[in-house]
Amino acid sequence: MRVAVVRFPGSNCEPETCRAVERAGGDAFYIWHRDTSLSDADAVILPGGFSYGDYLRSGAIARFSPVMEAIRSHAKAGGPVLGICNGFQILCEAGLLPGALVRNAGLKYLSRPVDVRIERTDTPFTSAYRAGQIIRIPIGHGDGRFVAPASLLDQLEAEGRVVLRYAGAPESDVPSNPNGSVQDIAAICSASGTVVGMMPHPERLADRVLGSDAGQGVFESLMRYPVTPVPDPSPRFS
Amino acid sequence: MTHAAVSAEAHPFKGERPVTAEVVREHNLTEAEYGDITAMLGRTPTLTELGIFSALWSEHCSYKHTKPVLRKFPTEGPQVVQGPGENAGVLRLPDGWAVAFKIESHNHPSAVEPYQGAATGVGGILRDVFTMGARPVAVLNSLRLGPLDDPRNRYLFSGIVKGVGDYGNCVGVPTLGGEVAFAPGYSGNPLVNAMCVGLLRETDLMRARAHGVGNILLTMGSRTGRDGIHGASFASEELSAKSEARRPQVQVGDPFTEKLLLEATLELIEAGLTVAIQDMGAAGLTSSSAEMAARGGVGVELDTSLVPTREPGMTPYEIMLSETQERMLIVAEPHRVPDIQAVCARWELTAVPVGRVTDDGLFRIVHDGVTVAAIPGERLVDGCPIHDPEAREAPAAVARRAARPTTPPRVDAAGALTLLLDDPTIASKRWVFEQYDSTVQAETVLGPGGDAGVLRVPGTGFGLAISVDCNQRYVTLDPYEGGKAAVAEAARNVACTGAVPLGITDCLNFGNPDKPEVFFQFTEACRGIADACRAFGTPVTGGNVSLYNESPTGAIDPTPTIGMVGLLHDVTRRVPSHFAAADSSILLLGTSRGHLGGSSYWEVVHGFVGGAPPPVDLDAEHRLQRLLAAAAERGLLRSAHDCSDGGLAVALAEACIGEPYAAAPRGAKVNLANPGAVPVAALLYGEDAGRVVISCGTPEVAQVMALAAEHGVPAEPIGTVSAASEPLEIHLRDGHTTLRWPTPELRRTYFDAIPRRMRADPGREEGR
Amino acid sequence: MTWRVHVRILPRKGLLDPQGQAVEHALAALRFPEASNVHVGKAIALDVAAGTAAEAEALVRTMCDQLLANPVTEDYEIEVEAGAPA
Amino acid sequence: MTWRVHVRILPRKGLLDPQGQAVEHALAALRFPEASNVHVGKAIALDVAAGTAAEAEALVRTMCDQLLANPVTEDYEIEVEAGAPA
Ligand SMILES: Nc1ncnc2c1ncn2[C@@H]1O[C@H](COP(=O)(O)OP(=O)(O)O)[C@@H](O)[C@H]1O
Ligand SMILES: [Mg+2]
């Protein structure tokens, strides 16, 4: 499977995201934010980082990058799209996912492992997990508090569009919800389930040598996903 | 070297102040130094020239007080690719890899503006490493602050930590470790030392040496503003609106631009487009260009009117001395310039030609066609007269070393452990390191919270273990032993993970060197560092000196921070600091004599800082390091944690409390023999050097003991690890006393000590 | 004409505003009982070239809707200061 | 009386303002050539109990000096809106 990893100025998780895809057997390659084509990618990942320094609002400026049009049509055609951390923020700013990610309730950037419960296993990025399974993967963000109008929240819950929820080990001395996200939401998906945004970083704990590969399932799920090549409307460079 | 009697002419820039004795004084140049300057030039310098001299002959650039002492450091070894003198030191790793690393202070800027000061400190050290062609893979930070009961110190602490975090997080380099200590001596003068570690292929090493007459100099990155310009230029101007507008400004960090600079620089070096490249640090354009020229033995000519500026009307003086961040100076062959500009454009940066390499050996500055400075380059960089200040220990220091506590302990031996774990210097720094991204790049094998950070070298099976350490209490009480102890602790922390210490970088934070007692501290601490590095075979690859750290109450505690890098041959063999499994056997390596001199126990429980710190047996330490590596390599160890502040009891408690996000702490049953009949408090909290608490499977105990004997390291089984949330029990065989602490409470104390104090005031919201 | 324009962006009413709360607590701790209902947002200042103040405001409104403010979480107010001939 | 007070905090003149630069570039890319000299700072809105508008402003000035603004890197402006009986 061909997986495009999009580089915005200030993205900084591209290499490890590619490694995770390749470890799962995929073929990962970079797409520069100025490109207007996805070069026949079967799936697109918007990696973590600080696109445009997160200046103004996380993801606010990146959403205008030329590549976003191609991603939009890829998503519209049902192609899988994953936004991780800053990628999730960009997808929300771009309106490809609903809601918004704002400053953590604790007002501090937070880098720590979190336990998240797999709420949905029928997305292209979670099928390798068991429903209800709890995995421990890292977060690293200052703007990770998911917010949305009440009506939208009800809709998300009704349509089962919460993909990951923060869950905690009872004995732990830290709150299970690290950032104050409403209803402990750590990841959501589009109505179709094919566009997923998550705050935690599965690519950072996807290798046993580092102590755990709990996150690798996200990329293995993608490999299992049957892709019908998405026609690429926009003209191609190179 | 021949004395260039009369050099080329230079003319004052229009409207520039004439150079008078007073102006010279404002530039912190002594009469003798000024005499050398006029002799060297054969004329009166222009203001621009004076500014250039004052920058390059400042302590920061010239090391005029410290050079002779630093020369005594061991700097050689088979592993050394690049010793002191470049932007960072470089050590050889397996498979053609090399590690570039360096530590630097940003103390004064952080005292003035904690958030930006700390942020730009991280920015500067990152640039030092990627200018060598190395990709930064880890940052560490060493912080010193006054006590947290003072709101100003809390403000500085939170601002500094947020500054360090926001910058490194944005650039995408994990913070793998560091240290924080609190002592009254740092009130009003906090220390912020930042260390960066980068990886490169040895063949890609880039040195900052200008050569090739006719080659082009380009500035890359941010436009030059009036940031952090040497205050002297306006100090004596009568305050007018004009001079107000020219006040030097706080340096503001732009980590986003830094990230682009990082990628562009590495791409330029990889593509072989540059002859040399250097970041613009202190004294920006002046030091970067003059040093590259001197290293290459060539001259340079810069046209400051070509330098892109942020504000109109900047003078050559201001442009040469500006400390605007996120700028690089490139030397390149003329035909490469378009390719370089293309790479920069792709990264949304600009690179602008501003000068060329010349053959006359002169450092020449032109502005709008007028030569405003023309100085013999080599003399400019190397010609600063060396001082040799007097070094004499203060009688008070001698007395303090001999003293003992006169007041009784605040609590009994059991209560002392809680008091120590609640001491911010000993307590968990989770409040700090959870504001730092420690997992980006996905190579973090052991993150913050243990003895040393460990990362894997991408695509290989080996890794690096890194730690920064200094116990300033020891250095204050006995600079020589304290210097040894700083290196020994750093090496021990690295060795605890199973790694072999390779080399160090040092950040020497001291007071005013013209005070004999301060210079004594400096020379003695350096002698200790040198001896320890020799004993361990860990050469000094570079570092940074920060003098004149004086708070209103006098000089800071002498703080020679040591950054140690070690090689872990197989990262799957790394050893964590915390007890991993119930029923593991606990062993104590090293000799306990119950040494309380200079201990945290005396400070925290008796309110007394004094006595002679524990002497460091460098051979014993070296044997201990080798034992730990050997045991780890054989996979014998489940955990290893060294005894530092608070001695054995604190080390045991920390091993039980566990990693920062462990679901629950573990318990332990410990059984201590006490042949020397040492008093209980001394046995538990004595800080004898060279001791490590390890745990291993019961079947492995015999092998570990044998291996220890082989290495000549005393080893004693002292107990077993018990299940989650069980208590920590220490039984003293003589006296049949048993002390018992509930570990969930110990954990709460240990993790909440700093948050509890910081909750006192949310404080001002810094940064975005 | 060039107009100096100020945009004030505040968290949408009803949305949890931890930053505002933190500042409110800090003010209380500093003995400012007079302060209440504190909210923290963004201030953006910019020069806008436009014929009339109304045109300048209209332009900035579009900038806010497209980029400067997040429609899900933020409300904004625009203030056009006296302009100067460009 | 209770006064609604708005504080506008902007980076001190001459200081590098990376955020302002980024927004200015973004606006240019979005075809708003009319925008220039963009700066981004903080907006703080609060209610202040005080007898007169002048007292309210004086109070907020002290708050700014002590907490709200960074004296080294930021400048602030205070605007007191019409008050309402408490
Ligand atoms: N300023 C800091 N930044 C990042 N990590 C830190 C910092 N201070 C402490 N730590 C983490 O906490 C660990 C324990 O700190 P410390 O008590 O100084 O350990 P040690 O006594 O073994 O040197 C350090 O090894 C590091 O991983
Ligand atoms: Mg240690």
mmCIF file of C-alpha atoms in Angstrom, chain B residues 64-298:
data_model
loop_
_atom_site.group_PDB
_atom_site.id
_atom_site.type_symbol
_atom_site.label_atom_id
_atom_site.label_comp_id
_atom_site.label_asym_id
_atom_site.label_seq_id
_atom_site.Cartn_x
_atom_site.Cartn_y
_atom_site.Cartn_z
ATOM 1 C CA LYS B 64 40.965 35.416 28.816
ATOM 2 C CA HIS B 65 40.650 34.354 32.458
ATOM 3 C CA THR B 66 40.273 30.652 31.897
ATOM 4 C CA LYS B 67 42.284 29.501 28.867
ATOM 5 C CA PRO B 68 45.367 28.383 30.851
ATOM 6 C CA VAL B 69 43.209 26.331 33.208
ATOM 7 C CA LEU B 70 41.109 24.756 30.468
ATOM 8 C CA ARG B 71 44.282 23.718 28.633
ATOM 9 C CA LYS B 72 44.859 21.173 31.412
ATOM 10 C CA PHE B 73 41.779 19.123 30.494
ATOM 11 C CA PRO B 74 42.463 15.781 28.807
ATOM 12 C CA THR B 75 41.044 16.165 25.303
ATOM 13 C CA GLU B 76 42.404 13.154 23.453
ATOM 14 C CA GLY B 77 41.467 9.548 22.966
ATOM 15 C CA PRO B 78 40.883 7.022 20.209
ATOM 16 C CA GLN B 79 37.186 7.932 20.222
ATOM 17 C CA VAL B 80 37.765 11.666 19.697
ATOM 18 C CA VAL B 81 36.958 12.926 16.198
ATOM 19 C CA GLN B 82 36.809 16.608 17.160
ATOM 20 C CA GLY B 83 38.002 18.061 20.443
ATOM 21 C CA PRO B 84 37.476 21.565 21.860
ATOM 22 C CA GLY B 85 37.597 24.553 19.501
ATOM 23 C CA GLU B 86 34.733 23.850 17.116
ATOM 24 C CA ASN B 87 31.031 24.514 17.632
ATOM 25 C CA ALA B 88 30.670 21.101 19.267
ATOM 26 C CA GLY B 89 32.832 18.129 20.165
ATOM 27 C CA VAL B 90 32.536 14.911 18.185
ATOM 28 C CA LEU B 91 33.107 11.311 19.295
ATOM 29 C CA ARG B 92 33.329 8.187 17.153
ATOM 30 C CA LEU B 93 30.558 5.566 17.319
ATOM 31 C CA PRO B 94 30.262 2.131 15.651
ATOM 32 C CA ASP B 95 29.351 1.655 11.980
ATOM 33 C CA GLY B 96 30.659 5.028 10.761
ATOM 34 C CA TRP B 97 28.400 7.019 13.043
ATOM 35 C CA ALA B 98 29.598 9.871 15.232
ATOM 36 C CA VAL B 99 28.011 11.937 18.007
ATOM 37 C CA ALA B 100 28.339 15.720 18.230
ATOM 38 C CA PHE B 101 27.443 17.290 21.560
ATOM 39 C CA LYS B 102 27.858 20.483 23.525
ATOM 40 C CA ILE B 103 26.473 22.247 26.568
ATOM 41 C CA GLU B 104 26.029 25.994 26.913
ATOM 42 C CA SER B 105 24.729 28.442 29.496
ATOM 43 C CA HIS B 106 22.105 31.133 29.045
ATOM 44 C CA ASN B 107 22.098 32.378 32.614
ATOM 45 C CA HIS B 108 21.964 36.134 32.301
ATOM 46 C CA PRO B 109 19.273 36.333 29.583
ATOM 47 C CA SER B 110 17.154 33.914 31.627
ATOM 48 C CA ALA B 111 17.475 36.082 34.729
ATOM 49 C CA VAL B 112 16.169 39.073 32.768
ATOM 50 C CA GLU B 113 13.455 37.259 30.782
ATOM 51 C CA PRO B 114 13.125 33.615 31.855
ATOM 52 C CA TYR B 115 10.907 32.366 29.036
ATOM 53 C CA GLN B 116 12.816 33.882 26.102
ATOM 54 C CA GLY B 117 16.184 33.508 27.820
ATOM 55 C CA ALA B 118 15.764 29.773 28.280
ATOM 56 C CA ALA B 119 14.142 29.286 24.867
ATOM 57 C CA THR B 120 16.952 31.034 23.011
ATOM 58 C CA GLY B 121 19.472 29.064 25.082
ATOM 59 C CA VAL B 122 18.058 25.870 23.628
ATOM 60 C CA GLY B 123 17.990 27.426 20.156
ATOM 61 C CA GLY B 124 21.667 28.340 20.365
ATOM 62 C CA ILE B 125 22.862 24.916 21.442
ATOM 63 C CA LEU B 126 20.791 23.210 18.739
ATOM 64 C CA ARG B 127 22.511 25.386 16.122
ATOM 65 C CA ASP B 128 25.950 24.605 17.550
ATOM 66 C CA VAL B 129 25.241 20.949 16.863
ATOM 67 C CA PHE B 130 23.566 21.086 13.466
ATOM 68 C CA THR B 131 26.230 23.435 12.067
ATOM 69 C CA MET B 132 28.547 20.427 12.456
ATOM 70 C CA GLY B 133 26.325 18.493 10.047
ATOM 71 C CA ALA B 134 24.753 16.523 12.887
ATOM 72 C CA ARG B 135 21.013 16.008 13.320
ATOM 73 C CA PRO B 136 19.986 16.862 16.898
ATOM 74 C CA VAL B 137 18.491 13.773 18.560
ATOM 75 C CA ALA B 138 18.358 14.864 22.191
ATOM 76 C CA VAL B 139 18.487 17.898 24.412
ATOM 77 C CA LEU B 140 19.086 18.000 28.151
ATOM 78 C CA ASN B 141 18.942 20.873 30.571
ATOM 79 C CA SER B 142 20.513 21.669 33.898
ATOM 80 C CA LEU B 143 18.747 24.294 35.984
ATOM 81 C CA ARG B 144 19.621 26.073 39.232
ATOM 82 C CA LEU B 145 17.173 28.299 41.047
ATOM 83 C CA GLY B 146 16.637 29.929 44.402
ATOM 84 C CA PRO B 147 14.188 28.275 46.829
ATOM 85 C CA LEU B 148 10.585 27.895 45.655
ATOM 86 C CA ASP B 149 9.097 29.669 48.668
ATOM 87 C CA ASP B 150 10.076 32.930 46.938
ATOM 88 C CA PRO B 151 7.481 33.907 44.308
ATOM 89 C CA ARG B 152 10.175 35.450 42.084
ATOM 90 C CA ASN B 153 11.959 32.087 41.970
ATOM 91 C CA ARG B 154 8.696 30.330 41.142
ATOM 92 C CA TYR B 155 8.135 32.825 38.345
ATOM 93 C CA LEU B 156 11.656 32.238 36.995
ATOM 94 C CA PHE B 157 11.288 28.456 37.327
ATOM 95 C CA SER B 158 7.995 28.208 35.446
ATOM 96 C CA GLY B 159 9.120 30.671 32.777
ATOM 97 C CA ILE B 160 12.438 28.876 32.233
ATOM 98 C CA VAL B 161 10.848 25.439 32.045
ATOM 99 C CA LYS B 162 8.189 26.628 29.614
ATOM 100 C CA GLY B 163 10.867 28.329 27.511
ATOM 101 C CA VAL B 164 13.031 25.207 27.322
ATOM 102 C CA GLY B 165 9.975 23.100 26.521
ATOM 103 C CA ASP B 166 8.280 25.292 23.929
ATOM 104 C CA TYR B 167 11.486 25.635 21.929
ATOM 105 C CA GLY B 168 12.691 22.014 21.905
ATOM 106 C CA ASN B 169 9.147 20.695 21.460
ATOM 107 C CA CYS B 170 8.536 22.864 18.426
ATOM 108 C CA VAL B 171 11.817 21.939 16.737
ATOM 109 C CA GLY B 172 11.053 18.276 17.382
ATOM 110 C CA VAL B 173 14.037 17.207 19.466
ATOM 111 C CA PRO B 174 13.262 15.055 22.512
ATOM 112 C CA THR B 175 14.431 16.213 25.939
ATOM 113 C CA LEU B 176 15.873 13.056 27.438
ATOM 114 C CA GLY B 177 17.074 14.341 30.760
ATOM 115 C CA GLY B 178 18.494 17.020 32.921
ATOM 116 C CA GLU B 179 18.636 18.138 36.494
ATOM 117 C CA VAL B 180 17.237 20.853 38.724
ATOM 118 C CA ALA B 181 18.592 21.987 42.065
ATOM 119 C CA PHE B 182 17.426 24.732 44.387
ATOM 120 C CA ALA B 183 19.725 26.696 46.686
ATOM 121 C CA PRO B 184 19.685 30.218 48.152
ATOM 122 C CA GLY B 185 22.861 31.099 46.236
ATOM 123 C CA TYR B 186 20.899 31.135 42.967
ATOM 124 C CA SER B 187 18.206 33.612 43.998
ATOM 125 C CA GLY B 188 18.457 36.469 41.528
ATOM 126 C CA ASN B 189 20.926 34.506 39.425
ATOM 127 C CA PRO B 190 19.354 31.313 38.062
ATOM 128 C CA LEU B 191 21.433 28.981 35.927
ATOM 129 C CA VAL B 192 20.114 27.632 32.640
ATOM 130 C CA ASN B 193 22.487 25.174 30.959
ATOM 131 C CA ALA B 194 21.261 23.455 27.821
ATOM 132 C CA MET B 195 22.945 20.475 26.186
ATOM 133 C CA CYS B 196 22.329 19.135 22.703
ATOM 134 C CA VAL B 197 23.343 15.775 21.259
ATOM 135 C CA GLY B 198 23.383 15.154 17.516
ATOM 136 C CA LEU B 199 24.199 12.269 15.211
ATOM 137 C CA LEU B 200 26.127 12.328 11.952
ATOM 138 C CA ARG B 201 28.075 10.075 9.621
ATOM 139 C CA GLU B 202 31.691 10.700 10.525
ATOM 140 C CA THR B 203 32.437 11.453 6.865
ATOM 141 C CA ASP B 204 29.858 14.263 6.826
ATOM 142 C CA LEU B 205 31.537 16.225 9.619
ATOM 143 C CA MET B 206 31.521 19.934 8.798
ATOM 144 C CA ARG B 207 34.087 22.263 10.382
ATOM 145 C CA ALA B 208 33.574 26.017 10.643
ATOM 146 C CA ARG B 209 36.721 27.112 8.771
ATOM 147 C CA ALA B 210 36.515 29.755 6.080
ATOM 148 C CA HIS B 211 38.903 29.238 3.187
ATOM 149 C CA GLY B 212 39.209 29.845 -0.532
ATOM 150 C CA VAL B 213 39.974 33.469 -1.339
ATOM 151 C CA GLY B 214 37.064 34.900 -3.325
ATOM 152 C CA ASN B 215 34.507 32.603 -1.700
ATOM 153 C CA ILE B 216 31.216 34.199 -0.726
ATOM 154 C CA LEU B 217 29.768 34.788 2.737
ATOM 155 C CA LEU B 218 25.989 34.548 3.028
ATOM 156 C CA THR B 219 23.668 35.176 5.953
ATOM 157 C CA MET B 220 20.784 32.726 6.189
ATOM 158 C CA GLY B 221 17.646 32.939 8.301
ATOM 159 C CA SER B 222 16.064 35.744 10.285
ATOM 160 C CA ARG B 223 16.500 39.404 9.486
ATOM 161 C CA THR B 224 18.877 41.219 11.813
ATOM 162 C CA GLY B 225 17.282 43.420 14.479
ATOM 163 C CA ARG B 226 18.558 45.340 17.468
ATOM 164 C CA ASP B 227 18.314 42.287 19.694
ATOM 165 C CA GLY B 228 20.662 41.993 22.638
ATOM 166 C CA ILE B 229 23.167 44.528 21.364
ATOM 167 C CA HIS B 230 25.987 45.249 23.813
ATOM 168 C CA GLY B 231 24.545 47.959 26.022
ATOM 169 C CA ALA B 232 27.596 50.216 25.860
ATOM 170 C CA SER B 233 26.731 51.949 22.618
ATOM 171 C CA PHE B 234 23.940 54.040 24.079
ATOM 172 C CA ALA B 235 24.755 53.913 27.772
ATOM 173 C CA SER B 236 26.107 57.424 27.931
ATOM 174 C CA GLU B 237 23.848 59.028 25.355
ATOM 175 C CA GLU B 238 21.549 61.562 26.937
ATOM 176 C CA LEU B 239 18.161 59.869 26.848
ATOM 177 C CA SER B 240 16.310 61.061 23.776
ATOM 178 C CA ALA B 241 13.462 59.474 21.855
ATOM 179 C CA LYS B 242 16.107 58.398 19.376
ATOM 180 C CA SER B 243 18.330 56.638 21.909
ATOM 181 C CA GLU B 244 15.234 55.115 23.526
ATOM 182 C CA ALA B 245 14.351 53.531 20.202
ATOM 183 C CA ARG B 246 17.889 52.129 20.030
ATOM 184 C CA ARG B 247 17.811 50.412 23.384
ATOM 185 C CA PRO B 248 18.983 46.806 23.007
ATOM 186 C CA GLN B 249 16.108 44.413 23.007
ATOM 187 C CA VAL B 250 15.407 41.026 24.500
ATOM 188 C CA GLN B 251 16.232 38.194 22.134
ATOM 189 C CA VAL B 252 13.036 36.457 21.103
ATOM 190 C CA GLY B 253 13.206 32.858 19.970
ATOM 191 C CA ASP B 254 11.510 31.609 16.809
ATOM 192 C CA PRO B 255 11.649 27.797 16.979
ATOM 193 C CA PHE B 256 9.672 27.512 13.751
ATOM 194 C CA THR B 257 12.397 29.321 11.817
ATOM 195 C CA GLU B 258 14.981 27.240 13.701
ATOM 196 C CA LYS B 259 13.366 24.041 12.443
ATOM 197 C CA LEU B 260 13.543 25.334 8.864
ATOM 198 C CA LEU B 261 17.178 26.408 9.417
ATOM 199 C CA LEU B 262 17.962 22.951 10.753
ATOM 200 C CA GLU B 263 16.528 21.175 7.720
ATOM 201 C CA ALA B 264 18.052 23.629 5.247
ATOM 202 C CA THR B 265 21.498 23.479 6.889
ATOM 203 C CA LEU B 266 21.620 19.683 6.904
ATOM 204 C CA GLU B 267 20.456 19.610 3.295
ATOM 205 C CA LEU B 268 23.139 22.132 2.257
ATOM 206 C CA ILE B 269 25.869 20.169 4.016
ATOM 207 C CA GLU B 270 24.685 16.828 2.651
ATOM 208 C CA ALA B 271 24.620 18.269 -0.864
ATOM 209 C CA GLY B 272 28.165 19.569 -0.342
ATOM 210 C CA LEU B 273 27.135 23.096 -1.273
ATOM 211 C CA THR B 274 29.012 24.880 1.513
ATOM 212 C CA VAL B 275 32.688 25.364 2.359
ATOM 213 C CA ALA B 276 31.899 26.242 5.961
ATOM 214 C CA ILE B 277 28.915 27.199 8.028
ATOM 215 C CA GLN B 278 28.496 28.613 11.497
ATOM 216 C CA ASP B 279 25.624 29.855 13.589
ATOM 217 C CA MET B 280 25.559 33.425 14.817
ATOM 218 C CA GLY B 281 25.624 33.140 18.579
ATOM 219 C CA ALA B 282 26.950 35.676 21.046
ATOM 220 C CA ALA B 283 28.167 38.805 19.202
ATOM 221 C CA GLY B 284 26.376 37.382 16.155
ATOM 222 C CA LEU B 285 27.936 38.354 12.849
ATOM 223 C CA THR B 286 31.172 39.542 14.500
ATOM 224 C CA SER B 287 32.200 36.311 16.209
ATOM 225 C CA SER B 288 30.863 33.973 13.546
ATOM 226 C CA SER B 289 32.757 35.680 10.712
ATOM 227 C CA ALA B 290 35.930 36.525 12.640
ATOM 228 C CA GLU B 291 36.240 33.018 14.096
ATOM 229 C CA MET B 292 35.617 31.253 10.796
ATOM 230 C CA ALA B 293 38.239 33.502 9.188
ATOM 231 C CA ALA B 294 40.791 32.960 11.944
ATOM 232 C CA ARG B 295 40.298 29.172 11.928
ATOM 233 C CA GLY B 296 40.909 29.210 8.176
ATOM 234 C CA GLY B 297 43.758 31.711 8.369
ATOM 235 C CA VAL B 298 42.138 34.054 5.854
#
